[in-house]
Amino acid sequence: MEENHEEVVTQQVASHDDVPVFRTKDLSVFYGDFRAVRDVNVYIKAREITAFIGPSGCGKSTVLRCFDRMNDLIPTARVEGTVEYHGVNLYDREVDAVEVRRRVGMVFQKPNPFPKSIYDNLAFGPRLNGIKKKADLDVIVESSLKRAALWDEVKDRLKASAMGLSGGQQQRLCIARCIAVEPDVILMDEPCSALDPIATARIEDLMQEIKRDFTIIIVTHNMQQAARVSDQTAFFTTEVNPESDRRTGVLVEFDKTQKMFSNPSDSRTEAYVTGRFG
């Protein structure tokens, strides 16, 4: 059943270029009885960078994790509303979460290379997907490192531990590891927050390069970064939940980045992007 559904998903992905990669409809996420974020309606276009911005606790990362079903791994988490992936309900019972995570890669806030060689970090995913021939793996490793702008720096030490790389190099390695399995989408949860300005600039340049092949969604606290790299921006904030005294994340505004930063439609967005609050 899962294999048949996977074929259907693949056919729909290939034949519906006019359909957004993701579309959420009245998306809410609960942790137990607490509604962490509510009524989120966004659409993510193919081969664009979409930035999620807003103050801490507003639900940016929570929404991001809905796109690869990482919230499934939290026992108390519950998703309501709809998340469509190329027109397919991502939370349909027949959709395999493991298959979702093959198509939707994640790069985390802190670089997390495996305690293996640089080569084995890159070959790990392809091996899981059944690629065993060394010649094939060699091609994937080199190609992925080149696309992540890391090949020239590490090509002479592929057997060395990835843990010996600098923080910025480790993060680019993690992006290369993600690229190696040819996902459709790359999610990035504050990928530059632990990096210095030079390493951050390299990651931003890399994002602009790889968006020709991948759809990217980035959560960032850095508004200048969102303005520099993204095509669309979603601004979240928090409001007092009428059902409790706790604050719930809400989507305030979602539009083209240039408009969001030059002529936002909501006064709360203007106050945030100009630094008057948050």
Coordinates of C-alpha atoms in Angstrom, one line a residue, residues 24-248:
T24 CA -0.9 25.0 4.9
K25 CA -4.6 25.6 5.7
D26 CA -5.5 26.7 9.2
L27 CA -2.5 24.9 10.6
S28 CA -2.4 24.6 14.4
V29 CA 0.1 22.7 16.5
F30 CA -0.6 21.6 20.1
Y31 CA 1.7 20.3 22.8
G32 CA -0.7 18.4 25.0
D33 CA -3.5 20.9 25.8
F34 CA -1.4 23.9 24.9
R35 CA -1.8 25.4 21.4
A36 CA 1.7 26.6 20.5
V37 CA 0.7 28.1 17.1
R38 CA -2.6 28.6 15.4
D39 CA -4.3 29.2 12.1
V40 CA -1.2 29.4 9.9
N41 CA -1.8 29.8 6.2
V42 CA 1.3 29.9 3.9
Y43 CA 2.3 28.6 0.6
I44 CA 5.9 27.7 -0.3
K45 CA 6.9 28.1 -4.0
A46 CA 9.4 25.8 -5.7
R47 CA 13.0 26.8 -6.0
E48 CA 12.6 29.9 -3.8
I49 CA 13.8 30.7 -0.3
T50 CA 11.1 31.4 2.2
A51 CA 12.1 33.0 5.6
F52 CA 10.2 32.6 8.9
I53 CA 11.0 35.5 11.2
G54 CA 9.6 36.7 14.5
P55 CA 10.5 36.9 18.2
S56 CA 11.4 33.8 20.3
G57 CA 8.5 31.5 21.1
C58 CA 6.3 32.6 18.2
G59 CA 6.2 29.1 16.6
K60 CA 8.6 29.5 13.7
S61 CA 10.5 26.3 14.3
T62 CA 7.3 24.5 15.3
V63 CA 5.7 25.3 11.9
L64 CA 9.0 24.4 10.1
R65 CA 9.0 20.9 11.7
C66 CA 5.5 20.3 10.4
F67 CA 6.9 20.1 6.8
D68 CA 9.1 17.0 7.5
R69 CA 6.8 15.6 10.2
M70 CA 9.5 16.0 12.9
N71 CA 6.7 16.9 15.4
D72 CA 5.6 13.3 15.0
L73 CA 8.6 12.4 17.2
I74 CA 7.2 14.4 20.1
P75 CA 4.7 12.3 22.1
T76 CA 2.6 15.3 23.2
A77 CA 2.5 17.1 19.8
R78 CA -0.6 17.2 17.7
V79 CA -1.2 18.8 14.3
E80 CA -4.6 20.2 13.2
G81 CA -5.5 21.8 9.9
T82 CA -3.9 20.7 6.6
V83 CA -0.3 20.6 5.3
E84 CA -0.2 19.8 1.6
Y85 CA 2.9 18.7 -0.2
H86 CA 2.5 19.1 -4.0
G87 CA -1.2 18.9 -3.4
V88 CA -1.0 15.7 -1.3
N89 CA -2.1 15.7 2.4
L90 CA 1.2 15.3 4.2
Y91 CA -0.6 13.8 7.2
D92 CA -2.7 11.3 5.3
R93 CA -2.6 7.9 7.0
E94 CA -1.1 6.4 3.9
V95 CA 1.8 8.8 3.7
D96 CA 5.0 7.3 5.1
A97 CA 6.8 9.8 7.4
V98 CA 10.2 8.2 6.6
E99 CA 9.6 8.8 2.9
V100 CA 8.6 12.4 3.7
R101 CA 12.0 12.9 5.4
R102 CA 13.8 11.5 2.4
R103 CA 12.2 14.2 0.3
V104 CA 12.5 17.0 2.9
G105 CA 15.9 17.4 4.5
M106 CA 16.8 19.4 7.6
V107 CA 19.8 21.5 8.6
F108 CA 19.8 22.3 12.3
Q109 CA 20.9 25.3 14.3
K110 CA 24.1 23.7 15.6
P111 CA 26.2 21.8 13.1
N112 CA 25.8 18.0 13.8
P113 CA 28.2 16.0 11.7
F114 CA 28.4 12.3 12.5
P115 CA 31.5 11.2 14.3
K116 CA 32.8 9.7 11.1
S117 CA 35.1 10.7 8.3
I118 CA 34.0 13.5 5.9
Y119 CA 33.5 10.8 3.2
D120 CA 31.3 8.6 5.4
N121 CA 29.2 11.6 6.4
L122 CA 28.3 12.2 2.8
A123 CA 28.0 8.5 1.9
F124 CA 25.7 7.7 4.8
G125 CA 22.4 8.7 3.3
P126 CA 23.0 7.2 -0.2
R127 CA 24.1 3.9 1.4
L128 CA 20.8 3.8 3.4
N129 CA 19.1 4.3 0.1
G130 CA 20.8 1.3 -1.4
I131 CA 23.8 2.7 -3.2
K132 CA 26.7 0.4 -2.5
K133 CA 29.2 0.7 -5.3
K134 CA 32.2 2.8 -4.3
A135 CA 32.4 4.5 -7.7
D136 CA 28.8 5.7 -7.4
L137 CA 29.4 6.9 -3.9
D138 CA 32.6 8.7 -4.9
V139 CA 30.6 10.6 -7.5
I140 CA 27.9 11.6 -5.0
V141 CA 30.4 12.7 -2.4
E142 CA 32.4 14.9 -4.8
S143 CA 29.3 16.4 -6.4
S144 CA 27.6 17.1 -3.0
L145 CA 30.8 18.8 -1.6
K146 CA 31.2 20.9 -4.7
R147 CA 27.5 22.0 -4.6
A148 CA 28.1 22.9 -1.0
A149 CA 31.2 24.9 -1.9
L150 CA 33.4 22.7 0.3
W151 CA 35.2 20.4 -2.1
D152 CA 38.3 22.5 -2.5
E153 CA 38.8 22.7 1.2
V154 CA 38.4 19.0 2.1
K155 CA 39.2 17.0 -1.1
D156 CA 42.6 16.0 0.3
R157 CA 41.3 14.8 3.7
L158 CA 38.1 12.9 2.9
K159 CA 39.1 10.2 5.3
A160 CA 39.7 12.6 8.2
S161 CA 37.1 13.1 10.9
A162 CA 34.4 15.6 10.2
M163 CA 34.7 16.7 13.8
G164 CA 38.0 18.4 12.9
L165 CA 36.4 20.9 10.6
S166 CA 35.6 24.5 11.7
G167 CA 32.0 25.4 12.7
G168 CA 31.3 26.9 9.3
Q169 CA 32.8 24.0 7.4
Q170 CA 30.8 21.6 9.6
Q171 CA 27.5 23.4 8.7
R172 CA 28.4 23.3 5.0
L173 CA 29.1 19.6 5.4
C174 CA 25.7 19.1 6.9
I175 CA 24.2 20.9 3.9
A176 CA 26.2 18.7 1.6
R177 CA 25.0 15.6 3.5
C178 CA 21.5 16.8 3.0
I179 CA 22.1 17.4 -0.7
A180 CA 23.6 14.0 -1.2
V181 CA 20.2 12.2 -1.0
E182 CA 18.7 14.7 -3.5
P183 CA 15.8 16.0 -1.5
D184 CA 13.1 18.2 -2.9
V185 CA 13.2 20.6 0.0
I186 CA 15.8 21.7 2.5
L187 CA 14.6 23.1 5.9
M188 CA 17.1 25.2 7.8
D189 CA 16.5 26.0 11.5
E190 CA 18.7 29.1 12.2
P191 CA 21.6 27.5 10.4
C192 CA 23.9 30.5 11.0
S193 CA 23.2 31.4 14.6
A194 CA 26.3 29.7 15.9
L195 CA 28.6 31.0 13.1
D196 CA 30.8 34.1 12.7
P197 CA 30.0 36.7 10.0
I198 CA 32.4 35.2 7.4
A199 CA 31.0 31.7 7.8
T200 CA 27.5 33.2 7.8
A201 CA 28.1 35.0 4.5
R202 CA 29.4 31.7 2.9
I203 CA 26.2 29.9 4.0
E204 CA 24.1 32.7 2.6
D205 CA 26.0 32.6 -0.7
L206 CA 25.5 28.8 -0.8
M207 CA 21.8 29.1 -0.3
Q208 CA 21.5 31.4 -3.3
E209 CA 23.4 28.9 -5.3
I210 CA 21.5 25.8 -4.4
K211 CA 18.0 27.3 -4.6
R212 CA 18.3 26.7 -8.3
D213 CA 17.8 23.0 -7.5
F214 CA 16.1 23.0 -4.1
T215 CA 13.2 24.7 -2.3
I216 CA 14.5 26.2 0.9
I217 CA 12.7 27.3 4.1
I218 CA 14.8 29.1 6.7
V219 CA 14.0 30.1 10.3
T220 CA 16.1 33.0 11.3
H221 CA 16.2 35.6 14.1
N222 CA 18.4 37.8 11.8
M223 CA 16.1 40.1 9.9
Q224 CA 19.0 41.4 7.7
Q225 CA 19.6 37.8 6.7
A226 CA 16.0 37.3 5.8
A227 CA 16.0 40.4 3.7
R228 CA 19.3 39.4 2.0
V229 CA 18.5 35.8 1.0
S230 CA 14.8 35.2 0.9
D231 CA 12.1 35.6 -1.8
Q232 CA 9.1 35.3 0.6
T233 CA 8.9 36.1 4.3
A234 CA 6.4 35.0 6.9
F235 CA 6.3 37.1 10.1
F236 CA 5.1 35.4 13.3
T237 CA 4.4 36.9 16.7
T238 CA 2.6 35.8 19.9
E239 CA -0.8 36.7 21.3
V240 CA -2.4 35.8 24.6
N241 CA -4.3 32.6 24.2
P242 CA -7.9 33.2 25.2
E243 CA -8.1 29.6 26.4
S244 CA -5.3 30.1 28.9
D245 CA -2.8 32.7 30.2
R246 CA -0.1 31.4 27.9
R247 CA 0.9 33.0 24.6
T248 CA 0.3 31.4 21.3

